[in-house]
Short mmCIF file of C-alpha atoms and ligand atoms in Angstrom, two decimals:
data_model
loop_
_atom_site.label_atom_id
_atom_site.label_comp_id
_atom_site.label_asym_id
_atom_site.label_seq_id
_atom_site.Cartn_x
_atom_site.Cartn_y
_atom_site.Cartn_z
CA UNK A 18 -2.39 256.84 197.14
CA UNK A 19 -5.42 255.93 199.25
CA UNK A 20 -6.19 256.76 202.85
CA UNK A 21 -7.54 253.58 204.41
CA UNK A 22 -8.87 252.98 207.90
CA UNK A 23 -9.08 249.31 208.90
CA UNK A 24 -11.79 248.70 211.50
CA UNK A 25 -11.18 245.42 213.23
CA UNK A 26 -11.64 243.45 216.43
CA UNK A 27 -8.17 241.89 216.11
CA UNK A 28 -4.76 243.17 215.00
CA UNK A 29 -1.63 241.18 215.61
CA UNK A 30 0.47 241.46 217.78
CA UNK A 31 -1.88 243.36 220.10
CA UNK A 32 -4.98 241.17 219.81
CA UNK A 33 -5.19 237.87 217.99
CA UNK A 34 -7.70 235.09 218.42
CA UNK A 35 -7.34 233.46 214.99
CA UNK A 36 -6.28 234.20 211.45
CA UNK A 37 -8.18 237.53 211.34
CA UNK A 38 -5.68 239.43 213.51
CA UNK A 39 -2.81 238.12 211.46
CA UNK A 40 -4.40 238.89 208.10
CA UNK A 41 -5.45 242.46 208.98
CA UNK A 42 -2.00 243.51 210.20
CA UNK A 43 -0.18 241.84 207.31
CA UNK A 44 -2.55 243.35 204.76
CA UNK A 45 -2.10 246.81 206.33
CA UNK A 46 1.67 246.50 206.24
CA UNK A 47 1.74 245.49 202.58
CA UNK A 48 -0.69 248.22 201.49
CA UNK A 49 1.40 250.74 203.39
CA UNK A 50 4.57 249.39 201.79
CA UNK A 51 2.92 249.97 198.43
CA UNK A 52 2.53 253.66 199.32
CA UNK A 53 -0.95 253.93 200.88
CA UNK A 54 -1.75 255.67 204.15
CA UNK A 55 -3.20 252.79 206.16
CA UNK A 56 -4.27 253.00 209.78
CA UNK A 57 -6.00 250.59 212.13
CA UNK A 58 -8.75 251.12 214.72
CA UNK A 59 -9.18 248.40 217.33
CA UNK A 60 -10.55 248.20 220.89
CA UNK A 61 -8.09 248.42 223.76
CA UNK A 62 -9.02 245.17 225.38
CA UNK A 63 -8.16 244.76 229.01
CA UNK A 64 -5.19 242.48 228.25
CA UNK A 65 -3.48 245.10 226.04
CA UNK A 66 -1.25 246.71 228.63
CA UNK A 67 -0.52 250.34 227.64
CA UNK A 68 2.78 250.34 229.55
CA UNK A 69 4.12 247.05 228.22
CA UNK A 70 3.03 247.87 224.67
CA UNK A 71 4.36 251.45 224.88
CA UNK A 72 1.00 252.98 223.90
CA UNK A 73 0.71 256.77 223.97
CA UNK A 74 -2.46 258.19 225.49
CA UNK A 75 -4.12 260.94 223.55
CA UNK A 76 -4.97 263.83 225.85
CA UNK A 77 -8.47 264.33 224.42
CA UNK A 78 -11.21 261.73 224.94
CA UNK A 79 -13.65 260.96 222.12
CA UNK A 80 -17.35 261.64 222.46
CA UNK A 81 -19.18 258.86 220.64
CA UNK A 82 -22.88 259.44 219.91
CA UNK A 83 -24.99 256.29 220.03
CA UNK A 84 -28.60 257.32 219.54
CA UNK A 85 -29.81 259.44 222.40
CA UNK A 86 -26.74 258.81 224.49
CA UNK A 87 -23.12 259.69 224.20
CA UNK A 88 -20.30 257.45 225.37
CA UNK A 89 -16.81 258.70 226.10
CA UNK A 90 -13.75 256.71 225.09
CA UNK A 91 -10.05 257.33 225.52
CA UNK A 92 -7.68 256.90 222.59
CA UNK A 93 -4.29 255.25 222.79
CA UNK A 94 -1.93 255.29 219.87
CA UNK A 95 0.94 253.17 218.62
CA UNK A 96 2.30 251.69 215.39
CA UNK A 97 2.57 248.08 214.24
CA UNK A 98 5.93 247.00 215.68
CA UNK A 99 8.86 245.36 213.90
CA UNK A 100 7.94 246.43 210.40
CA UNK A 101 9.50 249.01 208.16
CA UNK A 102 6.17 250.42 207.00
CA UNK A 103 4.56 252.87 209.42
CA UNK A 104 1.05 251.72 210.27
CA UNK A 105 -0.56 253.76 213.06
CA UNK A 106 -2.86 251.80 215.37
CA UNK A 107 -5.54 253.57 217.42
CA UNK A 108 -6.99 251.81 220.42
CA UNK A 109 -10.42 252.83 221.72
CA UNK A 110 -10.41 252.65 225.48
CA UNK A 111 -13.73 252.18 227.27
CA UNK A 112 -13.90 250.54 230.65
CA UNK A 113 -17.55 249.48 230.38
CA UNK A 114 -17.12 247.84 226.97
CA UNK A 115 -13.58 246.49 226.93
CA UNK A 116 -12.42 246.48 230.55
CA UNK A 117 -12.85 242.74 230.99
CA UNK A 118 -11.04 239.58 230.02
CA UNK A 119 -11.57 238.15 226.53
CA UNK A 120 -12.17 239.47 223.04
CA UNK A 121 -15.60 238.28 221.89
CA UNK A 122 -16.49 236.57 225.13
CA UNK A 123 -14.76 235.08 228.16
CA UNK A 124 -11.87 232.82 226.99
CA UNK A 125 -13.34 229.48 225.95
CA UNK A 126 -16.92 230.72 226.51
CA UNK A 127 -19.85 232.11 224.57
CA UNK A 128 -19.97 235.67 223.19
CA UNK A 129 -20.65 238.61 225.54
CA UNK A 130 -24.32 239.59 225.54
CA UNK A 131 -23.47 243.28 224.98
CA UNK A 132 -21.35 242.72 221.86
CA UNK A 133 -23.61 244.91 219.72
CA UNK A 134 -22.85 247.85 221.98
CA UNK A 135 -19.13 246.96 222.20
CA UNK A 136 -18.67 246.91 218.43
CA UNK A 137 -21.11 249.73 217.68
CA UNK A 138 -18.84 251.78 219.90
CA UNK A 139 -15.83 250.73 217.83
CA UNK A 140 -17.51 251.53 214.51
CA UNK A 141 -19.14 254.78 215.56
CA UNK A 142 -15.93 255.68 217.38
CA UNK A 143 -13.95 255.17 214.15
CA UNK A 144 -15.75 258.17 212.61
CA UNK A 145 -15.12 260.35 215.64
CA UNK A 146 -11.50 259.27 215.65
CA UNK A 147 -11.07 260.40 212.02
CA UNK A 148 -12.65 263.73 212.90
CA UNK A 149 -10.31 264.14 215.83
CA UNK A 150 -7.32 263.35 213.59
CA UNK A 151 -8.69 265.64 210.88
CA UNK A 152 -8.07 262.72 208.54
CA UNK A 153 -10.97 261.55 206.38
CA UNK A 154 -10.22 258.20 204.72
CA UNK A 155 -11.08 257.30 201.13
CA UNK A 156 -11.92 253.80 202.33
CA UNK A 157 -13.28 252.41 205.55
CA UNK A 158 -12.23 248.80 205.35
CA UNK A 159 -14.16 246.74 207.88
CA UNK A 160 -13.38 243.20 208.90
CA UNK A 161 -16.02 240.61 209.82
CA UNK A 162 -19.15 241.32 211.85
CA UNK A 163 -17.43 243.47 214.51
CA UNK A 164 -16.51 246.07 211.85
CA UNK A 165 -19.65 245.66 209.75
CA UNK A 166 -21.58 248.62 211.19
CA UNK A 167 -19.15 251.12 209.61
CA UNK A 168 -20.62 250.58 206.17
CA UNK A 169 -24.14 251.03 207.57
CA UNK A 170 -23.19 254.32 209.24
CA UNK A 171 -21.59 255.53 206.00
CA UNK A 172 -24.87 254.96 204.17
CA UNK A 173 -27.10 256.39 206.90
CA UNK A 174 -25.90 258.75 209.62
CA UNK A 175 -22.78 259.82 207.71
CA UNK A 176 -24.18 259.96 204.19
CA UNK A 177 -24.12 263.75 204.06
CA UNK A 178 -21.17 264.54 206.27
CA UNK A 179 -17.48 264.90 205.44
CA UNK A 180 -17.60 261.09 204.90
CA UNK A 181 -19.95 261.42 201.92
CA UNK A 182 -17.17 260.36 199.54
CA UNK A 183 -15.71 257.63 201.78
CA UNK A 184 -16.38 254.14 200.42
CA UNK A 185 -17.20 251.05 202.48
CA UNK A 186 -15.29 247.82 201.89
CA UNK A 187 -16.08 244.75 203.98
CA UNK A 188 -13.92 241.64 204.17
CA UNK A 189 -15.44 238.36 205.35
CA UNK A 190 -12.78 236.33 207.11
CA UNK A 191 -15.37 233.86 208.33
CA UNK A 192 -19.02 234.09 207.31
CA UNK A 193 -19.87 231.45 209.93
CA UNK A 194 -19.76 234.19 212.58
CA UNK A 195 -22.31 236.89 211.82
CA UNK A 196 -22.95 238.82 215.03
CA UNK A 197 -26.57 237.70 215.49
CA UNK A 198 -28.19 239.13 218.62
CA UNK A 199 -31.71 239.68 220.00
CA UNK A 200 -33.73 242.38 218.32
CA UNK A 201 -33.70 244.74 221.30
CA UNK A 202 -29.92 245.18 220.94
CA UNK A 203 -30.70 247.34 217.89
CA UNK A 204 -30.98 250.27 220.31
CA UNK A 205 -27.22 250.05 220.95
CA UNK A 206 -26.38 250.79 217.33
CA UNK A 207 -27.85 254.28 217.57
CA UNK A 208 -29.99 253.47 214.52
CA UNK A 209 -33.78 253.26 214.34
CA UNK A 210 -36.33 250.52 213.61
CA UNK A 211 -36.56 251.95 210.15
CA UNK A 212 -32.95 250.90 209.71
CA UNK A 213 -33.61 247.49 211.26
CA UNK A 214 -35.95 246.77 208.38
CA UNK A 215 -34.46 248.95 205.68
CA UNK A 216 -30.71 248.56 206.16
CA UNK A 217 -30.52 244.79 206.20
CA UNK A 218 -30.34 243.96 209.93
CA UNK A 219 -33.51 241.88 210.07
CA UNK A 220 -32.75 238.18 210.28
CA UNK A 221 -35.43 235.85 211.65
CA UNK A 222 -36.55 238.61 213.97
CA UNK A 223 -33.03 239.18 215.25
CA UNK A 224 -30.23 241.63 214.50
CA UNK A 225 -27.60 240.36 212.05
CA UNK A 226 -24.64 242.74 211.90
CA UNK A 227 -22.76 240.97 209.12
CA UNK A 228 -25.80 240.86 206.86
CA UNK A 229 -26.35 244.62 207.31
CA UNK A 230 -22.65 245.20 206.66
CA UNK A 231 -22.78 243.25 203.39
CA UNK A 232 -25.89 245.06 202.22
CA UNK A 233 -24.33 248.48 202.80
CA UNK A 234 -20.76 247.84 201.67
CA UNK A 235 -19.74 249.21 198.28
CA UNK A 236 -17.60 246.14 197.71
CA UNK A 237 -17.29 242.91 199.65
CA UNK A 238 -14.33 240.56 199.63
CA UNK A 239 -13.58 237.24 201.22
CA UNK A 240 -10.29 235.50 201.74
CA UNK A 241 -10.14 232.96 198.93
CA UNK A 242 -11.78 232.51 195.52
CA UNK A 243 -12.94 229.00 196.47
CA UNK A 244 -14.73 230.21 199.60
CA UNK A 245 -16.24 233.09 197.60
CA UNK A 246 -17.85 230.52 195.28
CA UNK A 247 -18.97 228.29 198.15
CA UNK A 248 -20.76 230.95 200.18
CA UNK A 249 -22.93 231.79 197.21
CA UNK A 250 -24.57 228.38 197.63
CA UNK A 251 -27.40 227.56 200.06
CA UNK A 252 -25.36 224.65 201.50
CA UNK A 253 -22.44 226.79 202.59
CA UNK A 254 -23.77 230.36 202.54
CA UNK A 255 -24.95 230.35 206.17
CA UNK A 256 -28.05 232.21 205.02
CA UNK A 257 -26.03 235.00 203.40
CA UNK A 258 -26.04 233.56 199.87
CA UNK A 259 -28.99 235.70 198.73
CA UNK A 260 -27.54 239.00 199.82
CA UNK A 261 -24.10 238.06 198.50
CA UNK A 262 -25.55 237.16 195.11
CA UNK A 263 -27.06 240.63 194.93
CA UNK A 264 -23.54 242.04 195.15
CA UNK A 265 -22.71 240.35 191.85
CA UNK A 266 -19.29 241.53 190.60
CA UNK A 267 -18.88 243.71 193.70
CA UNK A 268 -18.03 240.52 195.62
CA UNK A 269 -14.65 238.79 195.09
CA UNK A 270 -12.33 236.31 196.76
CA UNK A 271 -8.74 237.41 197.42
CA UNK A 272 -6.39 234.85 198.90
CA UNK A 273 -4.55 235.79 202.09
CA UNK A 274 -0.78 235.75 202.01
CA UNK A 275 1.58 234.84 204.81
CA UNK A 276 4.56 236.67 206.23
CA UNK A 277 7.58 234.86 204.84
CA UNK A 278 9.98 236.83 207.02
CA UNK A 279 8.38 235.33 210.14
CA UNK A 280 7.75 231.95 208.55
CA UNK A 281 11.25 231.30 207.25
CA UNK A 282 12.79 227.88 207.89
CA UNK A 283 16.29 229.33 207.50
CA UNK A 284 16.00 232.08 210.11
CA UNK A 285 13.07 231.19 212.43
CA UNK A 286 14.25 232.00 215.99
CA UNK A 287 11.82 229.43 217.44
CA UNK A 288 13.62 226.54 215.74
CA UNK A 289 16.58 224.66 217.23
CA UNK A 290 17.93 223.91 213.71
CA UNK A 291 17.38 225.59 210.39
CA UNK A 292 16.67 223.94 207.07
CA UNK A 293 15.57 224.46 203.49
CA UNK A 294 14.21 222.26 200.72
CA UNK A 295 17.84 221.33 200.02
CA UNK A 296 18.63 220.28 203.60
CA UNK A 297 15.58 218.29 204.60
CA UNK A 298 17.66 216.01 206.82
CA UNK A 299 17.76 218.86 209.37
CA UNK A 300 14.00 218.51 209.74
CA UNK A 301 14.56 215.11 211.39
CA UNK A 302 16.58 216.78 214.16
CA UNK A 303 13.75 219.24 214.78
CA UNK A 304 11.30 216.35 214.92
CA UNK A 305 13.43 214.75 217.64
CA UNK A 306 13.51 218.01 219.62
CA UNK A 307 9.75 218.47 219.23
CA UNK A 308 9.09 214.96 220.50
CA UNK A 309 11.30 215.60 223.52
CA UNK A 310 9.42 218.80 224.30
CA UNK A 311 6.01 217.09 224.24
CA UNK A 312 7.27 213.85 225.85
CA UNK A 313 6.35 211.73 222.85
CA UNK A 314 8.80 208.91 223.28
CA UNK A 315 9.92 206.12 220.95
CA UNK A 316 8.49 205.49 217.51
CA UNK A 317 11.48 206.82 215.63
CA UNK A 318 10.26 205.58 212.26
CA UNK A 319 6.66 206.57 212.68
CA UNK A 320 5.31 209.58 210.81
CA UNK A 321 4.36 212.47 213.07
CA UNK A 322 1.12 214.28 212.30
CA UNK A 323 0.54 217.79 213.69
CA UNK A 324 -2.65 219.77 214.21
CA UNK A 325 -2.78 223.40 215.38
CA UNK A 326 -5.75 225.68 215.83
CA UNK A 327 -9.05 226.29 217.51
CA UNK A 328 -10.59 223.07 218.82
CA UNK A 329 -14.05 223.64 217.42
CA UNK A 330 -16.52 222.02 215.03
CA UNK A 331 -15.33 224.08 212.06
CA UNK A 332 -11.91 222.50 212.27
CA UNK A 333 -13.38 219.00 211.99
CA UNK A 334 -13.26 218.01 215.66
CA UNK A 335 -16.91 216.97 215.67
CA UNK A 336 -16.08 214.34 213.07
CA UNK A 337 -12.71 213.34 214.55
CA UNK A 338 -14.24 212.83 218.00
CA UNK A 339 -17.68 211.70 216.86
CA UNK A 340 -19.71 208.65 217.62
CA UNK A 341 -18.22 205.22 217.04
CA UNK A 342 -14.53 206.02 217.60
CA UNK A 343 -13.94 205.87 213.87
CA UNK A 344 -12.14 209.20 213.73
CA UNK A 345 -9.04 210.16 215.68
CA UNK A 346 -9.13 207.08 217.89
CA UNK A 347 -9.14 204.69 214.91
CA UNK A 348 -6.30 206.65 213.29
CA UNK A 349 -4.20 206.40 216.45
CA UNK A 350 -5.05 202.76 217.17
CA UNK A 351 -4.89 201.29 213.69
CA UNK A 352 -2.34 203.34 211.79
CA UNK A 353 1.34 203.39 212.64
CA UNK A 354 1.44 207.12 213.47
CA UNK A 355 2.05 209.64 216.22
CA UNK A 356 -0.19 212.70 216.58
CA UNK A 357 0.33 216.02 218.34
CA UNK A 358 -2.49 218.54 218.75
CA UNK A 359 -1.97 222.14 219.89
CA UNK A 360 -5.01 224.30 220.45
CA UNK A 361 -7.76 225.62 222.66
CA UNK A 362 -11.48 225.69 222.17
CA UNK A 363 -14.66 223.90 223.12
CA UNK A 364 -14.49 222.53 226.69
CA UNK A 365 -16.31 219.34 225.67
CA UNK A 366 -13.85 218.59 222.86
CA UNK A 367 -10.87 219.40 225.06
CA UNK A 368 -12.15 216.94 227.66
CA UNK A 369 -12.67 214.24 225.06
CA UNK A 370 -9.19 214.80 223.64
CA UNK A 371 -7.62 214.69 227.11
CA UNK A 372 -9.47 211.44 227.74
CA UNK A 373 -8.21 209.94 224.46
CA UNK A 374 -4.65 211.09 225.14
CA UNK A 375 -4.68 209.23 228.48
CA UNK A 376 -5.60 206.02 226.64
CA UNK A 377 -3.39 206.41 223.56
CA UNK A 378 0.37 206.71 224.05
CA UNK A 379 0.86 207.95 220.47
CA UNK A 380 -1.44 210.98 220.95
CA UNK A 381 -0.28 214.18 222.70
CA UNK A 382 -2.51 217.19 223.27
CA UNK A 383 -1.41 220.62 224.46
CA UNK A 384 -4.21 223.03 225.40
CA UNK A 385 -2.31 226.29 225.14
CA UNK A 386 -1.88 229.19 222.79
CA UNK A 387 1.82 228.69 222.24
CA UNK A 388 3.54 230.34 219.28
CA UNK A 389 6.89 228.69 219.91
CA UNK A 390 5.34 225.23 219.91
CA UNK A 391 3.28 226.09 216.82
CA UNK A 392 6.48 226.86 214.89
CA UNK A 393 8.17 223.74 216.23
CA UNK A 394 5.24 221.54 215.18
CA UNK A 395 5.15 222.99 211.66
CA UNK A 396 8.87 222.36 211.31
CA UNK A 397 9.04 218.99 213.09
CA UNK A 398 5.89 217.26 211.88
CA UNK A 399 5.87 215.08 208.78
CA UNK A 400 2.25 215.86 208.00
CA UNK A 401 -0.24 218.51 209.03
CA UNK A 402 -3.89 217.49 209.38
CA UNK A 403 -6.64 220.09 208.80
CA UNK A 404 -10.01 218.41 208.14
CA UNK A 405 -12.07 221.62 208.32
CA UNK A 406 -15.78 221.51 207.48
CA UNK A 407 -15.24 224.84 205.75
CA UNK A 408 -12.20 227.08 205.57
CA UNK A 409 -12.37 230.68 204.31
CA UNK A 410 -8.62 230.72 203.67
CA UNK A 411 -6.69 228.96 206.42
CA UNK A 412 -3.19 229.95 207.40
CA UNK A 413 -1.84 226.81 208.98
CA UNK A 414 -1.78 224.85 205.74
CA UNK A 415 0.27 227.68 204.22
CA UNK A 416 2.77 227.51 207.08
CA UNK A 417 2.83 223.74 206.67
CA UNK A 418 3.64 223.97 202.98
CA UNK A 419 6.48 226.38 203.73
CA UNK A 420 7.79 224.20 206.59
CA UNK A 421 7.63 220.87 204.78
CA UNK A 422 4.83 219.38 206.90
CA UNK A 423 2.79 217.87 204.08
CA UNK A 424 -0.81 219.10 204.47
CA UNK A 425 -3.68 216.62 204.62
CA UNK A 426 -6.66 218.92 204.18
CA UNK A 427 -10.31 218.87 203.25
CA UNK A 428 -11.30 219.73 199.72
CA UNK A 429 -12.92 223.04 200.58
CA UNK A 430 -12.50 226.84 200.36
CA UNK A 431 -8.99 228.18 200.79
CA UNK A 432 -7.60 224.71 201.50
CA UNK A 433 -8.54 223.48 198.03
CA UNK A 434 -7.22 226.73 196.54
CA UNK A 435 -3.77 226.36 198.08
CA UNK A 436 -3.04 222.63 198.35
CA UNK A 437 -2.58 220.60 195.19
CA UNK A 438 -3.62 216.96 195.54
CA UNK A 439 -0.79 214.48 195.01
CA UNK A 440 -0.89 212.82 191.61
CA UNK A 441 1.30 209.69 191.78
CA UNK A 442 1.38 209.23 187.99
CA UNK A 443 2.75 212.70 187.32
CA UNK A 444 4.69 212.86 190.60
CA UNK A 445 3.08 216.26 191.17
CA UNK A 446 1.33 217.86 194.10
CA UNK A 447 1.88 219.52 197.46
CA UNK A 448 -0.47 217.62 199.76
CA UNK A 449 -3.30 215.16 200.18
CA UNK A 450 -6.94 216.20 199.84
CA UNK A 451 -9.69 214.59 201.92
CA UNK A 452 -12.74 213.98 199.67
CA UNK A 453 -15.54 214.55 202.17
CA UNK A 454 -15.20 215.46 205.83
CA UNK A 455 -16.25 212.06 207.16
CA UNK A 456 -14.28 209.88 209.55
CA UNK A 457 -13.86 207.32 206.75
CA UNK A 458 -12.40 209.83 204.30
CA UNK A 459 -10.13 211.43 206.90
CA UNK A 460 -8.90 207.96 207.85
CA UNK A 461 -8.34 207.07 204.19
CA UNK A 462 -6.34 210.26 203.54
CA UNK A 463 -4.17 209.72 206.61
CA UNK A 464 -3.64 206.09 205.59
CA UNK A 465 -2.56 207.22 202.14
CA UNK A 466 -0.04 209.56 203.77
CA UNK A 467 1.27 206.84 206.08
CA UNK A 468 1.62 204.34 203.23
CA UNK A 469 3.58 206.86 201.19
CA UNK A 470 5.78 207.62 204.18
CA UNK A 471 6.56 203.93 204.71
CA UNK A 472 6.95 202.86 201.11
CA UNK A 473 7.92 205.80 198.96
CA UNK A 474 10.45 208.15 200.55
CA UNK A 475 11.15 209.76 197.18
CA UNK A 476 7.50 210.74 196.76
CA UNK A 477 7.46 212.23 200.27
CA UNK A 478 10.58 214.30 199.58
CA UNK A 479 9.17 215.48 196.30
CA UNK A 480 5.85 216.50 197.91
CA UNK A 481 7.73 218.38 200.63
CA UNK A 482 9.97 220.21 198.16
CA UNK A 483 7.12 221.21 195.87
CA UNK A 484 5.25 222.63 198.87
CA UNK A 485 8.23 224.43 200.35
CA UNK A 486 8.93 226.48 197.23
CA UNK A 487 5.32 227.66 196.81
CA UNK A 488 4.73 231.30 197.73
CA UNK A 489 1.48 232.96 198.79
CA UNK A 490 2.65 236.51 199.17
CA UNK A 491 0.74 239.60 200.23
CA UNK A 492 2.12 241.68 197.35
CA UNK A 493 -0.24 240.22 194.79
CA UNK A 494 -3.19 240.14 197.21
CA UNK A 495 -2.71 243.80 198.16
CA UNK A 496 -2.91 244.73 194.48
CA UNK A 497 -6.26 242.97 194.29
CA UNK A 498 -7.50 244.85 197.36
CA UNK A 499 -6.58 248.08 195.61
CA UNK A 500 -8.74 247.02 192.66
CA UNK A 501 -11.61 246.43 195.05
CA UNK A 502 -11.01 249.87 196.63
CA UNK A 503 -11.06 251.52 193.18
CA UNK A 504 -14.35 249.86 192.38
CA UNK A 505 -15.83 250.81 195.78
CA UNK A 506 -14.84 254.45 195.34
CA UNK A 507 -16.33 254.59 191.84
CA UNK A 508 -19.61 253.10 193.12
CA UNK A 509 -19.74 255.43 196.11
CA UNK A 510 -19.13 258.49 194.01
CA UNK A 511 -21.80 257.56 191.48
CA UNK A 512 -24.46 257.11 194.13
P1 ADP B 4 -8.76 230.50 212.18
O1 ADP B 4 -8.54 231.93 211.80
O2 ADP B 4 -10.02 229.92 211.63
O3 ADP B 4 -8.63 230.27 213.65
P2 ADP B 4 -6.34 229.94 210.64
O4 ADP B 4 -5.63 228.68 210.28
O5 ADP B 4 -6.72 230.82 209.50
O6 ADP B 4 -7.60 229.58 211.51
O7 ADP B 4 -5.42 230.80 211.59
C1 ADP B 4 -5.18 230.49 212.90
C2 ADP B 4 -3.93 231.18 213.36
O8 ADP B 4 -3.82 231.12 214.77
C3 ADP B 4 -2.70 230.52 212.84
O9 ADP B 4 -1.67 231.43 212.73
C4 ADP B 4 -2.37 229.51 213.96
O10 ADP B 4 -1.05 229.11 213.96
C5 ADP B 4 -2.69 230.31 215.15
N1 ADP B 4 -3.09 229.48 216.29
C6 ADP B 4 -4.31 228.98 216.53
N2 ADP B 4 -4.32 228.30 217.70
C7 ADP B 4 -3.06 228.35 218.18
C8 ADP B 4 -2.43 227.84 219.36
N3 ADP B 4 -3.10 227.12 220.25
N4 ADP B 4 -1.11 228.11 219.55
C9 ADP B 4 -0.43 228.85 218.64
N5 ADP B 4 -0.97 229.36 217.52
C10 ADP B 4 -2.26 229.11 217.29
#
């Protein structure tokens, strides 16, 4: 049995911006279910209301040393709700760092300029928290750049303390975000210039938190084997390929799972009708309800394509909305389809989408974070489009498979690992892969989907069924995390 502290900027249901918050909580629950003592440390952002969330305030504040100064933070405590496993969650409360709206930056804006301080406080605070609890973990499992400093502290300031045997594991949920800030922010970490050069922070004369985290972690994981291979290449490594290569067999890809109790077509409380792979006709009724909700009238026989997620470049919006109207506009004008997009993100892309939706009656856009509508789209849509430039794992295509919305996805990272391209000769597959993320290839993949929908109902049903019975469960993934923990502990204890 391992004692594991997860250090993270997001943990569902308290704080979730993307897939990270979902993955961390689900991973913690499964590891705990398998008998490990797993706890989570996360900031108490301003929007986490202690009263509404029933958080208990610890009577003692934490003193957190950061170089020559000491910051004081309160600690709130709770557990992950609605799960059998008991996963304690500790919230660091600090008005100066977290008493404002937003997680990484103002909603829809750039990152906060003091993010190094905000997340140094979380990471340094994690050690003080353990001391306060008199609970020294075997593993400090950090997530993405906000948690990355933990591994650095383990190898520097905490190398000869009661944490000397604690191993550092770092999971990269998205290596595109690295926590790169001006060099003078190094002072906020409480580390010296010697560490800037020696501990892996230096990156084109700036501070790179993720790079330092990778260098100091005993093992590093990412969220799919395909993405793990891709980020070892100069094309997709975002400058981290060199340092990742050095990790050699201490770097692995472990696919995320999804929570099949939440994402269950037979019990989902957000759905007006329930269905399974044996009662696909019920899906039609949900499609009708979805179209009513988003005021997408007429077009009964047209295939409905859904998109859900952050409206940013990574998700392919640059290509879909790019020059020449050959992307989304051509799809909506030339193909006999209806499209619904749910998401929030870049203001420029939102404006462009709103503009397109005013011109195109078969395109609806909803700029909200709306879980109910997300479930309804997965269940009601015929296809789910996800033309990401890169995708560490991706969750929405997994929900789509489960909900019978045939995924049309780019041939990259976790998407390629989880969606099997339709092979008409063998009648096998679970979705349609887009060759390259260009407007031409996206158009061609959508056209292929529309043609199948119009001309080959049997193929569509078969694709849906094969997708719906696939399972990407956390049980298997948690076992792989344990292997990575074992390796990290062995390495730490040898050093
Ligand atoms: P990423 O983590 O890169 O944002 P993922 O597909 O891995 O993308 O996970 C995104 C998660 O957030 C999914 O669970 C998705 O359903 C959810 N999500 C994103 N945007 C919205 C939105 N506007 N409304 C509801 N859920 C959303």
